[in-house]
Amino acid sequence: MTVIMRDEDNRIVLLCKGADTIIFDRLAKNGRLYEPDTTKHLNEYGEAGLRTLALSYRMLEESEYESWNAEFLKAKTSIGPDRELQLERVADLIEKELILVGATAVEDKLQTGVPQCIDRLAQAGLKIWVLTGDKMETAINIGYACSLLRQGMKQISLSTTAGDQVAQDAQKAAKESLMLQIANASQMVKLEKDPDAAFALVIDGKALTFALEDDMKNMFLNLAVECASVICCRVSPRQKALVTRLVKEGLGKTTLAVGDGANDVGMIQEADIGVGISGVEGMQAVMASDFSISQFRFLERLLVVHGHWCYKRIAQMICYFFYKNITFGLTIFYFEAFAGFSGQSVYDDWFMLLFNVVLTSLPVISLGVFEQDVSAEICLQFPALYQQGPNNLFFDWYRILGWMANGLYSSLAIFFLNICIFYDQAIRSGGQTADMASVGTTMFSCIIWAVNIQIALTMSHFTWIQHLFVWGSIGTWYVFIITYGMALKSRDNFQIMTEVLGPAPIYWAATLLVTAACNIPYLIHISYQRSCNPLDHHVIQEIKYLRKDVEDETMWKRERSKARQRTKIGFTARVDAKIKQLKGRLHKKSPSLTIHTVA
Amino acid sequence: MSVSGSESAASANKPKYSKFTQQELPACKPLLTPGIVIGAFSLIGIIFVPIGLASLSASQEIVELIDRYDEECVTASDKIGFIQDSKANKACTRKITVPKPMKGPIHVYYQLENFYQNHRRYVQSRSDQQLRDKDYKDPKAVAKACDPEATTGDGSLIVPCGLIAWSLFNDTYAFSVNKKSVTVNKKDIAWASDKNSKFGSNVFPVNFQKGGLIGGGNLNDKLPLSEQEDLIVWMRTAALPTFRKLYGRIETDIMASDEITVVIQNNYNTYSFGGTKAVVLSTASWIGGKNNFIGVAYVAVGGICLLLAMGFVVLYVVKPRALGDPAYLSWNKEAAEYSH
């Protein structure tokens, strides 16, 4: 980053700060006085985990500045796709022949809770890569701090030799050397026999430019996937986006990018889910993201609690929506076969309008907003539950088609049971027969009851809101039909509930029968599934219901510790590796002990 | 990434806690235990089977006599010509023997088949405002609503307009039991709300059946629409192509093996479209008319539920799973498979 200004003596000064390798490339021959000392200091700072910058300056002549400024203005005011390129070229013209001043180092501590968060996310089964613009030493230090790297991990470093930017041959040579490094590393990983061995891949920005080229990127991706953690240092914002795209397209998995600065915007937009951390570095990341949080550690709650709930809610909502509309819509189609295919609907227009707007929409909304299969504490305590989402247990074709089949069955049951019950005989003890309005209103009542009882069976978490919406929807239907029946506009539905259907036992009998007939198959299905192959959240719900977590605390603790994906990163993995190491040493020691005692 | 600002700034930005926004509302989380499953199915079974048996027994007690007469009442080879001939003698005598005693009131219906009162254009062809308000004379609206039976040839309005009124059923039945005639009470066959609100007591038929074609029966010009109960019953369009409509009631009892003689005025033309006509006599119970279906359906569903309850009892005995058994958690199941 460069600033050109006039000082008090009216001279033009150019001040420049940036990453050390970039600045060192642009120094004049006589500006390298402090280069060896600065390099030593920078390495010390990097090993201490500090973020470093190099500072430099140059004095400019008036004429030199004038001519350059003219070019700069031209580039700034140009419109077109290559404006960026032009600006870069012009900046390049003046940012050279610099004199090195020194270096700065800033302690940028990790936020509170970051190592624990990374540990939990790893236990939930997520793979974590780090993409940073910092030096390799700083990045490795951060990696050790949050246990992405640990002692005992085999580190694979991919780098190209410095200073080979210009010559074509040199570039080709660098690329070939990188390809060789990747091939050797892949071979080493393949030949590794120990299942608990972990590899860490560290690659810097220069090597990444070659590794992301089309002919090498698949090799690079395959190697990276074998490693437990990947740290890319010295990456430019564009490379962050390219790496994200490589993972997204190469592996077909869902990617989430989290960042806090303007240099993370490209990556955040490229990933499937972008999370911005609002804080000291400004709001660009937040504005470009899908979700924004204020601290990194909230990412755990975002994914493991809200991500888990959201997945289940959306899956259930969509399946239920299909179910209820299939149930409702197909009955209208069946009636056409009996009405000469003339397009006459068996329901009044108002019923059809209100069906999706008032009478069945609110329970679904309450399901989508409030449903919790397990509480937030359980989600956090059992990270393995998160995997129900990535494994797509709740929105696979089996479930979708099952719900649609349920809708088809319900529509058949509702229609044909009602037609057969209200056939041609009298419906009241007074001998009156049913007309189309009576049959339509009864059929519609059956649909409302069946569909709302169905959602009550689906829900597992009933707040007062769910009760209000579900039972209220049924009640609203009756309030509506009585109110609608008071207006002459309702034609044949005039006073239908108060005069014709309400006092008719056959109406209530039909409603009860059809509601039961529609919901019994689903009840059978869930009863059988719960008893014979319960899912994890079913078992945990039962444990909580019977308070076994309070009675048998050891069992609860044991299950919580087992409920995680096998992972090689995070401090829990570090602890496990240490335990394994100690066990190994103990095992070696103990044969000699037994010999002693026997003797 | 550096630590965010001072404590007070952090707590100033923190959103206000409420149980609603933090999704911690108190909730009941019902659990489907084996007890509830068996209890639910048993309860449904225990409630449904008696209801089914009660409905079935009520339906079995109802005596229903159906006599189809349209084929046999017209002996001429050109049936359509016969029925359209206004001068022909359309009287037809039918004899029905009563198998079981019928307690009054006995309801008399006419039953039509293959008559689509639920066709969309038929259902729309009426003007409710005209039926209740004698001052409603907007010709454009009426013409649009009642097309094609809105006006006579010279443009004067028909009251009541529309295809439904135009196709009014006009067969009549005269009953005698064992050669003694019985009266059919034709009062209160329509719903009270129809008579009081939807058909005006000051609206009289005007130009009825004076359009190009005659579609059905005629109306008495002197009676207001609210007293024309046959019309009111007819205008309640039926749901299915096979339907019955209430004709009247016989208030006296009829004994078993009595012979009922019906003299039918076979006026209505169902021959042009292959429809059928029948006269039906039926008693009624608390559930209505004779239909075994509801009783059978209740017994079937109740029986299936009881079977399911027993089936689940067997399942829970044969393959018991202790509730909350952690061995069924997926990480333990995988370990068990792995060790085997």
Tab-separated table of C-alpha atoms in Angstrom, chain B residues 3-298:
chain	number	residue	atom	x	y	z
B	3	VAL	CA	-10.789	-9.112	20.798
B	4	SER	CA	-13.831	-6.871	20.332
B	5	GLY	CA	-14.264	-3.641	22.257
B	6	SER	CA	-14.890	-2.816	25.867
B	7	GLU	CA	-17.328	-4.667	28.086
B	8	SER	CA	-19.971	-1.947	28.130
B	9	ALA	CA	-19.889	-1.608	24.349
B	10	ALA	CA	-20.293	-5.350	23.989
B	11	SER	CA	-23.285	-5.495	26.297
B	12	ALA	CA	-24.817	-2.431	24.624
B	13	ASN	CA	-24.819	-4.298	21.312
B	14	LYS	CA	-26.165	-7.528	22.774
B	15	PRO	CA	-29.816	-8.048	21.796
B	16	LYS	CA	-32.392	-8.158	24.546
B	17	TYR	CA	-32.989	-11.645	25.845
B	18	SER	CA	-36.466	-13.059	25.561
B	19	LYS	CA	-37.574	-16.656	25.651
B	20	PHE	CA	-39.268	-16.214	22.319
B	21	THR	CA	-36.255	-14.938	20.391
B	22	GLN	CA	-33.888	-17.420	21.998
B	23	GLN	CA	-36.268	-20.301	21.233
B	24	GLU	CA	-36.515	-21.347	24.845
B	25	LEU	CA	-40.285	-21.201	25.186
B	26	PRO	CA	-41.604	-23.843	27.572
B	27	ALA	CA	-42.787	-26.766	25.539
B	28	CYS	CA	-44.252	-30.181	25.998
B	29	LYS	CA	-42.434	-32.873	24.089
B	30	PRO	CA	-44.776	-35.855	23.912
B	31	LEU	CA	-43.116	-39.150	23.288
B	32	LEU	CA	-44.543	-42.087	21.379
B	33	THR	CA	-43.957	-44.855	23.901
B	34	PRO	CA	-45.187	-48.420	23.325
B	35	GLY	CA	-47.894	-47.813	25.903
B	36	ILE	CA	-49.261	-44.861	24.013
B	37	VAL	CA	-49.153	-46.722	20.701
B	38	ILE	CA	-51.091	-49.684	22.002
B	39	GLY	CA	-53.413	-47.401	23.934
B	40	ALA	CA	-54.163	-45.247	20.902
B	41	PHE	CA	-54.982	-48.145	18.613
B	42	SER	CA	-57.043	-49.870	21.264
B	43	LEU	CA	-58.960	-46.693	21.991
B	44	ILE	CA	-59.770	-46.164	18.327
B	45	GLY	CA	-60.860	-49.766	18.050
B	46	ILE	CA	-62.971	-49.649	21.183
B	47	ILE	CA	-64.736	-46.484	20.072
B	48	PHE	CA	-65.182	-47.339	16.426
B	49	VAL	CA	-66.545	-50.862	16.614
B	50	PRO	CA	-69.620	-49.978	18.706
B	51	ILE	CA	-70.335	-46.951	16.531
B	52	GLY	CA	-70.063	-49.154	13.480
B	53	LEU	CA	-72.337	-51.795	14.934
B	54	ALA	CA	-74.891	-49.180	15.952
B	55	SER	CA	-74.878	-47.626	12.464
B	56	LEU	CA	-75.091	-51.025	10.866
B	57	SER	CA	-78.039	-52.095	12.973
B	58	ALA	CA	-79.835	-48.806	12.299
B	59	SER	CA	-79.217	-49.235	8.593
B	60	GLN	CA	-80.406	-52.848	8.613
B	61	GLU	CA	-83.683	-51.817	10.211
B	62	ILE	CA	-84.496	-49.350	7.476
B	63	VAL	CA	-86.851	-50.606	4.785
B	64	GLU	CA	-86.142	-49.236	1.373
B	65	LEU	CA	-88.200	-49.958	-1.713
B	66	ILE	CA	-86.911	-48.902	-5.114
B	67	ASP	CA	-88.942	-49.219	-8.273
B	68	ARG	CA	-87.477	-48.213	-11.604
B	69	TYR	CA	-90.257	-47.331	-13.966
B	70	ASP	CA	-88.914	-45.375	-16.915
B	71	GLU	CA	-88.384	-48.400	-19.185
B	72	GLU	CA	-91.632	-50.142	-18.485
B	73	CYS	CA	-93.869	-47.118	-18.375
B	74	VAL	CA	-93.348	-46.285	-22.041
B	75	THR	CA	-94.450	-49.026	-24.391
B	76	ALA	CA	-94.179	-47.102	-27.652
B	77	SER	CA	-91.085	-47.742	-29.748
B	78	ASP	CA	-90.339	-44.044	-30.180
B	79	LYS	CA	-89.860	-43.180	-26.506
B	80	ILE	CA	-88.639	-39.669	-27.067
B	81	GLY	CA	-91.489	-38.837	-29.384
B	82	PHE	CA	-93.923	-40.252	-26.858
B	83	ILE	CA	-92.561	-38.285	-23.966
B	84	GLN	CA	-92.473	-35.044	-25.904
B	85	ASP	CA	-96.040	-35.455	-27.064
B	86	SER	CA	-98.091	-33.222	-24.772
B	87	LYS	CA	-101.363	-34.896	-25.667
B	88	ALA	CA	-100.365	-38.514	-24.943
B	89	ASN	CA	-101.640	-40.251	-21.833
B	90	LYS	CA	-98.625	-40.606	-19.603
B	91	ALA	CA	-100.271	-42.309	-16.628
B	92	CYS	CA	-98.572	-45.545	-15.537
B	93	THR	CA	-99.530	-47.861	-12.694
B	94	ARG	CA	-96.877	-49.734	-10.692
B	95	LYS	CA	-97.327	-52.274	-7.888
B	96	ILE	CA	-94.867	-52.689	-5.010
B	97	THR	CA	-95.134	-55.343	-2.285
B	98	VAL	CA	-93.884	-54.352	1.150
B	99	PRO	CA	-91.551	-57.022	2.638
B	100	LYS	CA	-91.278	-55.663	6.202
B	101	PRO	CA	-93.396	-53.296	8.263
B	102	MET	CA	-92.591	-49.640	7.648
B	103	LYS	CA	-93.160	-47.156	10.424
B	104	GLY	CA	-94.263	-43.673	9.405
B	105	PRO	CA	-93.265	-41.141	8.309
B	106	ILE	CA	-92.254	-42.924	5.149
B	107	HIS	CA	-90.263	-40.739	2.829
B	108	VAL	CA	-90.977	-40.760	-0.900
B	109	TYR	CA	-88.184	-39.863	-3.287
B	110	TYR	CA	-87.684	-39.741	-7.001
B	111	GLN	CA	-84.322	-41.127	-8.090
B	112	LEU	CA	-82.562	-40.102	-11.266
B	113	GLU	CA	-79.478	-41.694	-12.771
B	114	ASN	CA	-77.072	-40.331	-15.345
B	115	PHE	CA	-78.356	-36.825	-14.674
B	116	TYR	CA	-75.406	-34.497	-14.127
B	117	GLN	CA	-76.770	-31.806	-11.878
B	118	ASN	CA	-73.124	-31.220	-10.942
B	119	HIS	CA	-72.029	-30.086	-14.405
B	120	ARG	CA	-70.314	-26.722	-14.117
B	121	ARG	CA	-72.434	-24.848	-16.642
B	122	TYR	CA	-75.602	-26.265	-15.186
B	123	VAL	CA	-74.642	-25.336	-11.622
B	124	GLN	CA	-73.850	-21.759	-12.602
B	125	SER	CA	-77.029	-21.256	-14.586
B	126	ARG	CA	-79.168	-19.508	-11.965
B	127	SER	CA	-79.646	-16.075	-10.460
B	128	ASP	CA	-80.014	-16.178	-6.688
B	129	GLN	CA	-80.752	-12.489	-6.441
B	130	GLN	CA	-83.651	-12.800	-8.820
B	131	LEU	CA	-85.055	-15.669	-6.781
B	132	ARG	CA	-85.322	-13.677	-3.581
B	133	ASP	CA	-85.809	-10.088	-4.707
B	134	LYS	CA	-88.741	-9.225	-6.912
B	135	ASP	CA	-87.283	-5.816	-7.781
B	136	TYR	CA	-84.081	-7.236	-9.181
B	137	LYS	CA	-84.353	-6.668	-12.892
B	138	ASP	CA	-80.856	-6.002	-14.221
B	139	PRO	CA	-81.228	-7.624	-17.645
B	140	LYS	CA	-77.536	-7.833	-18.483
B	141	ALA	CA	-76.563	-9.524	-15.218
B	142	VAL	CA	-79.500	-11.886	-15.380
B	143	ALA	CA	-78.748	-12.777	-18.984
B	144	LYS	CA	-75.132	-13.488	-18.081
B	145	ALA	CA	-76.035	-15.594	-15.057
B	146	CYS	CA	-78.888	-17.551	-16.544
B	147	ASP	CA	-77.714	-18.042	-20.074
B	148	PRO	CA	-79.251	-19.795	-22.080
B	149	GLU	CA	-82.551	-19.715	-20.226
B	150	ALA	CA	-82.717	-16.032	-19.321
B	151	THR	CA	-85.263	-14.479	-21.659
B	152	THR	CA	-88.128	-15.466	-23.879
B	153	GLY	CA	-87.964	-15.132	-27.637
B	154	ASP	CA	-88.957	-11.481	-27.539
B	155	GLY	CA	-86.553	-10.514	-24.769
B	156	SER	CA	-88.761	-10.466	-21.688
B	157	LEU	CA	-87.236	-11.860	-18.532
B	158	ILE	CA	-88.047	-15.302	-17.248
B	159	VAL	CA	-88.553	-15.745	-13.521
B	160	PRO	CA	-87.039	-18.032	-12.206
B	161	CYS	CA	-84.370	-18.052	-14.925
B	162	GLY	CA	-81.605	-20.522	-15.629
B	163	LEU	CA	-81.197	-24.160	-16.604
B	164	ILE	CA	-81.718	-25.572	-13.125
B	165	ALA	CA	-85.224	-24.154	-12.765
B	166	TRP	CA	-85.991	-24.839	-16.423
B	167	SER	CA	-85.273	-28.558	-16.014
B	168	LEU	CA	-87.657	-28.972	-13.062
B	169	PHE	CA	-88.684	-32.591	-12.471
B	170	ASN	CA	-92.395	-33.029	-13.024
B	171	ASP	CA	-93.358	-36.673	-12.617
B	172	THR	CA	-96.130	-37.050	-9.995
B	173	TYR	CA	-96.980	-40.023	-7.827
B	174	ALA	CA	-100.326	-40.962	-6.333
B	175	PHE	CA	-100.186	-43.744	-3.722
B	176	SER	CA	-102.771	-46.193	-2.503
B	177	VAL	CA	-102.161	-48.943	0.024
B	178	ASN	CA	-104.325	-52.039	-0.336
B	179	LYS	CA	-106.583	-50.087	-2.705
B	180	LYS	CA	-107.087	-47.275	-0.178
B	181	SER	CA	-105.477	-44.016	-1.261
B	182	VAL	CA	-102.987	-42.322	1.051
B	183	THR	CA	-102.042	-38.692	0.955
B	184	VAL	CA	-98.502	-37.593	0.421
B	185	ASN	CA	-97.568	-34.683	2.646
B	186	LYS	CA	-95.614	-32.292	0.435
B	187	LYS	CA	-95.035	-29.663	3.120
B	188	ASP	CA	-91.599	-29.086	4.703
B	189	ILE	CA	-89.655	-31.097	2.174
B	190	ALA	CA	-87.244	-28.194	1.614
B	191	TRP	CA	-84.795	-26.723	4.130
B	192	ALA	CA	-86.305	-23.943	6.231
B	193	SER	CA	-83.503	-21.494	5.401
B	194	ASP	CA	-84.220	-21.907	1.693
B	195	LYS	CA	-87.915	-21.215	2.141
B	196	ASN	CA	-87.407	-18.245	4.445
B	197	SER	CA	-84.423	-16.472	2.947
B	198	LYS	CA	-83.363	-17.666	-0.454
B	199	PHE	CA	-86.694	-17.834	-2.251
B	200	GLY	CA	-88.726	-14.661	-1.946
B	201	SER	CA	-92.249	-14.701	-0.617
B	202	ASN	CA	-93.192	-11.931	-3.016
B	203	VAL	CA	-91.492	-13.346	-6.142
B	204	PHE	CA	-93.873	-14.996	-8.580
B	205	PRO	CA	-93.070	-17.043	-11.694
B	206	VAL	CA	-93.174	-14.979	-14.891
B	207	ASN	CA	-92.841	-16.346	-18.419
B	208	PHE	CA	-91.751	-19.702	-17.003
B	209	GLN	CA	-91.047	-22.335	-19.700
B	210	LYS	CA	-91.860	-19.682	-22.353
B	211	GLY	CA	-88.401	-19.817	-23.901
B	212	GLY	CA	-87.792	-21.835	-27.043
B	213	LEU	CA	-87.828	-25.322	-25.484
B	214	ILE	CA	-89.726	-26.806	-22.588
B	215	GLY	CA	-87.257	-28.434	-20.204
B	216	GLY	CA	-89.413	-29.754	-17.431
B	217	GLY	CA	-92.371	-28.992	-15.290
B	218	ASN	CA	-94.473	-25.861	-15.080
B	219	LEU	CA	-95.012	-23.625	-12.055
B	220	ASN	CA	-98.192	-22.250	-10.556
B	221	ASP	CA	-98.152	-18.508	-11.332
B	222	LYS	CA	-100.263	-17.725	-8.286
B	223	LEU	CA	-97.874	-19.203	-5.711
B	224	PRO	CA	-94.780	-17.257	-4.591
B	225	LEU	CA	-91.455	-19.034	-4.971
B	226	SER	CA	-91.070	-19.516	-1.222
B	227	GLU	CA	-94.029	-21.914	-1.330
B	228	GLN	CA	-92.909	-23.829	-4.414
B	229	GLU	CA	-91.174	-26.553	-2.425
B	230	ASP	CA	-90.647	-28.911	-5.380
B	231	LEU	CA	-88.702	-26.165	-7.143
B	232	ILE	CA	-86.710	-25.386	-4.010
B	233	VAL	CA	-85.771	-29.033	-3.519
B	234	TRP	CA	-84.880	-29.401	-7.204
B	235	MET	CA	-82.647	-26.334	-7.188
B	236	ARG	CA	-80.341	-27.797	-4.525
B	237	THR	CA	-78.003	-29.355	-7.069
B	238	ALA	CA	-76.935	-32.886	-6.271
B	239	ALA	CA	-73.327	-33.978	-5.948
B	240	LEU	CA	-73.367	-37.137	-8.051
B	241	PRO	CA	-75.014	-38.184	-11.313
B	242	THR	CA	-77.166	-40.653	-9.377
B	243	PHE	CA	-79.299	-38.874	-6.835
B	244	ARG	CA	-82.603	-38.819	-5.001
B	245	LYS	CA	-84.691	-35.879	-4.028
B	246	LEU	CA	-87.429	-35.757	-1.461
B	247	TYR	CA	-90.895	-35.824	-3.035
B	248	GLY	CA	-93.022	-36.036	0.081
B	249	ARG	CA	-93.850	-38.047	3.160
B	250	ILE	CA	-96.502	-40.658	3.882
B	251	GLU	CA	-97.412	-40.101	7.511
B	252	THR	CA	-99.150	-43.447	8.142
B	253	ASP	CA	-97.551	-46.822	8.828
B	254	ILE	CA	-97.538	-49.569	6.238
B	255	MET	CA	-97.726	-53.243	7.275
B	256	ALA	CA	-95.725	-56.106	5.874
B	257	SER	CA	-97.134	-57.762	2.724
B	258	ASP	CA	-99.247	-54.683	2.013
B	259	GLU	CA	-99.458	-53.835	-1.637
B	260	ILE	CA	-98.714	-50.305	-2.658
B	261	THR	CA	-100.072	-49.088	-5.952
B	262	VAL	CA	-98.403	-46.021	-7.474
B	263	VAL	CA	-100.029	-44.109	-10.297
B	264	ILE	CA	-97.178	-42.240	-11.984
B	265	GLN	CA	-97.620	-39.368	-14.388
B	266	ASN	CA	-94.559	-40.119	-16.483
B	267	ASN	CA	-93.946	-36.601	-17.771
B	268	TYR	CA	-90.230	-36.087	-17.401
B	269	ASN	CA	-88.001	-36.730	-20.397
B	270	THR	CA	-84.961	-38.717	-19.403
B	271	TYR	CA	-85.021	-40.673	-22.623
B	272	SER	CA	-83.124	-38.124	-24.719
B	273	PHE	CA	-79.923	-38.641	-22.746
B	274	GLY	CA	-80.192	-42.191	-21.458
B	275	GLY	CA	-81.158	-41.321	-17.914
B	276	THR	CA	-83.289	-43.514	-15.666
B	277	LYS	CA	-86.061	-42.743	-13.195
B	278	ALA	CA	-87.201	-44.616	-10.109
B	279	VAL	CA	-89.557	-44.025	-7.223
B	280	VAL	CA	-88.181	-44.809	-3.761
B	281	LEU	CA	-89.959	-45.334	-0.474
B	282	SER	CA	-87.796	-45.433	2.607
B	283	THR	CA	-87.955	-45.090	6.358
B	284	ALA	CA	-85.282	-43.095	8.141
B	285	SER	CA	-83.263	-43.515	11.344
B	286	TRP	CA	-80.923	-41.321	13.358
B	287	ILE	CA	-78.205	-41.902	10.793
B	288	GLY	CA	-80.461	-41.093	7.853
B	289	GLY	CA	-81.272	-43.517	5.064
B	290	LYS	CA	-80.205	-47.041	4.259
B	291	ASN	CA	-76.462	-47.259	3.744
B	292	ASN	CA	-74.467	-50.093	5.234
B	293	PHE	CA	-71.218	-48.507	4.192
B	294	ILE	CA	-70.684	-46.285	7.178
B	295	GLY	CA	-71.333	-49.119	9.611
B	296	VAL	CA	-69.092	-51.504	7.704
B	297	ALA	CA	-66.349	-48.891	7.407
B	298	TYR	CA	-66.397	-48.145	11.117
